[in-house]
C-alpha positions as a LaTeX table, in Angstrom:
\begin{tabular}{lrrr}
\hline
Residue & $x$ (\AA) & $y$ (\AA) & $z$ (\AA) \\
\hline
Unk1 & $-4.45$ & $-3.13$ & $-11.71$ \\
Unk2 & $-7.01$ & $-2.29$ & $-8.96$ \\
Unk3 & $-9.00$ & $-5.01$ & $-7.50$ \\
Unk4 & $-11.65$ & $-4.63$ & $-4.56$ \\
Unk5 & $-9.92$ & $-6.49$ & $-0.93$ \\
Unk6 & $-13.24$ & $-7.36$ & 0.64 \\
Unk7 & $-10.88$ & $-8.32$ & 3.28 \\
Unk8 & $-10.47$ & $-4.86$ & 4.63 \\
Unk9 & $-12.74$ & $-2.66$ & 6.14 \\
Unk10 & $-12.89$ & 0.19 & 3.29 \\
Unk11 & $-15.22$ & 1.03 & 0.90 \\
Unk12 & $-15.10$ & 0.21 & $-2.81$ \\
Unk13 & $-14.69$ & 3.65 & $-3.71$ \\
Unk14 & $-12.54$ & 4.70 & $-0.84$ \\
Unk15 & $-9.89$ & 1.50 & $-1.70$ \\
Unk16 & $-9.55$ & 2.59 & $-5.12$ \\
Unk17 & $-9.07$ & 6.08 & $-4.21$ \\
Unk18 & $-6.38$ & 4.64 & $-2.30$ \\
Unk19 & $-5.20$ & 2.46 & $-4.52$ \\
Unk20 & $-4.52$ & 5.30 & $-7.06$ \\
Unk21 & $-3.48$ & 8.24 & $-4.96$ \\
Unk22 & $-0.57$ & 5.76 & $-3.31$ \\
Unk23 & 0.59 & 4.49 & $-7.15$ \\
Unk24 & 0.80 & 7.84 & $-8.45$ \\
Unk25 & 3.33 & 8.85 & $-4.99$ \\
Unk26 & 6.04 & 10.28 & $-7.19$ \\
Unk27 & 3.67 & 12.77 & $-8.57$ \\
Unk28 & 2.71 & 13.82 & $-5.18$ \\
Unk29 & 4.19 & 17.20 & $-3.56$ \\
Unk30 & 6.33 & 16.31 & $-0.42$ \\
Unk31 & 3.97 & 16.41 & 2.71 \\
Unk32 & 1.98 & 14.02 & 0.83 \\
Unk33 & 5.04 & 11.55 & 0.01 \\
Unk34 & 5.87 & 12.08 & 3.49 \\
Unk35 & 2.48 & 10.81 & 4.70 \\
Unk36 & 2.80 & 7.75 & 2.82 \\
Unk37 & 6.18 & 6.87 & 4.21 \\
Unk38 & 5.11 & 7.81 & 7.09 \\
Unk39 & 1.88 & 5.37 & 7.18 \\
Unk40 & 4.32 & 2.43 & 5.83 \\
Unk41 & 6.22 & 2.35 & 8.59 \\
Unk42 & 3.70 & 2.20 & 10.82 \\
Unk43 & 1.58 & $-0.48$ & 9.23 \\
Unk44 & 4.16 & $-2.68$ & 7.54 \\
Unk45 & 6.38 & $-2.20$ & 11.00 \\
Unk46 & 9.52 & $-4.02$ & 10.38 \\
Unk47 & 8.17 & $-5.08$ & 6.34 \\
Unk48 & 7.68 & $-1.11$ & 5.82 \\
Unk49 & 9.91 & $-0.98$ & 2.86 \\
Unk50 & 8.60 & $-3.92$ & 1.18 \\
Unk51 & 4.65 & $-2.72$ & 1.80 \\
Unk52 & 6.15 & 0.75 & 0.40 \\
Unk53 & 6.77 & $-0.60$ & $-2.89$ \\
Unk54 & 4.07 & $-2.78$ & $-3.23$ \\
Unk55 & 1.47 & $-0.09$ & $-2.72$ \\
Unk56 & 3.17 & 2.45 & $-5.28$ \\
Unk57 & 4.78 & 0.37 & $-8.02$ \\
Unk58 & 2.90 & $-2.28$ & $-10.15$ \\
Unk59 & 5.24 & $-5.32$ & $-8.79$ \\
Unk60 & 3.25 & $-8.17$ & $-7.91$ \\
Unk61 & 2.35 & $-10.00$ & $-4.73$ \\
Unk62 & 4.74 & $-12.99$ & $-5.19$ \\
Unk63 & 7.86 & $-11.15$ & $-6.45$ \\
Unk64 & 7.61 & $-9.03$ & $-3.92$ \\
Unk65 & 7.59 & $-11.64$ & $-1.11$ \\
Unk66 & 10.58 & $-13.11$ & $-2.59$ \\
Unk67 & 13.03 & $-10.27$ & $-2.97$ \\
Unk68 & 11.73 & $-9.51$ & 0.70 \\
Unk69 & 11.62 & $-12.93$ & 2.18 \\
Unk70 & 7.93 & $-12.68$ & 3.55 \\
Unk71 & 5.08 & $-14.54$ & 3.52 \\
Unk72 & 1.73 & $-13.16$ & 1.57 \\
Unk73 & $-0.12$ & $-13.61$ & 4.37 \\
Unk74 & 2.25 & $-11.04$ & 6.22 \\
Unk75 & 1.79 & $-8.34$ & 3.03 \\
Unk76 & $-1.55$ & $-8.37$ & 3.24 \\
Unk77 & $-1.99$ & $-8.01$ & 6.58 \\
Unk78 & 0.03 & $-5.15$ & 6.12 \\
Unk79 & $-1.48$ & $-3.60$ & 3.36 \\
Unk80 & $-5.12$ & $-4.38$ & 5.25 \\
Unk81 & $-3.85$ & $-1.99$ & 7.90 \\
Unk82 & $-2.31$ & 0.95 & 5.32 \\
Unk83 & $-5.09$ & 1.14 & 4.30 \\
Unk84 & $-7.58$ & 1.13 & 6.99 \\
Unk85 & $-5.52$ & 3.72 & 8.25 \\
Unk86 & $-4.94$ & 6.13 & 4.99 \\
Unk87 & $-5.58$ & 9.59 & 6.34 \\
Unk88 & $-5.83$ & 11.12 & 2.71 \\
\hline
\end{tabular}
């Protein structure tokens, strides 16, 4: 479910553009797949994999940070930078 971060420095609009265009990845023809993947490694660094499946599958927050052994506060800082820097 999409929900405004008014802790990151996009628009409404833009975030839920976003927000959509990243869940429906498998959809998406290759170069844009490859942008994605591309962008997750170089905002979620050495937690690319886990901000990867947070931003195009529907697990949550907290399940996520356990199977991945990070804090929240590191997965949203994360996600804060995917998607300041979303070049879609």
């Amino acid at each position: 479910m999409f929900r405004y971060k008014s802790g990151i420095n996009v628009s409404y609009n833009r975030q839920g553009y976003i927000y959509f265009i990243s869940r429906r990845y498998k959809e998406l023809c290759p170069k844009e797949q490859q942008e994605i993947v591309n962008l997750c490694a170089e905002s979620g660094g050495e937690y690319h994999q886990a901000l990867f499946e947070f931003v195009t599958t529907d697990v949550t927050a907290t399940a996520l940070c356990l199977r991945h052994h990070i804090s929240k506060s590191t997965l949203y800082r994360c996600v804060r930078k995917y998607y300041e820097g979303f070049p879609l």
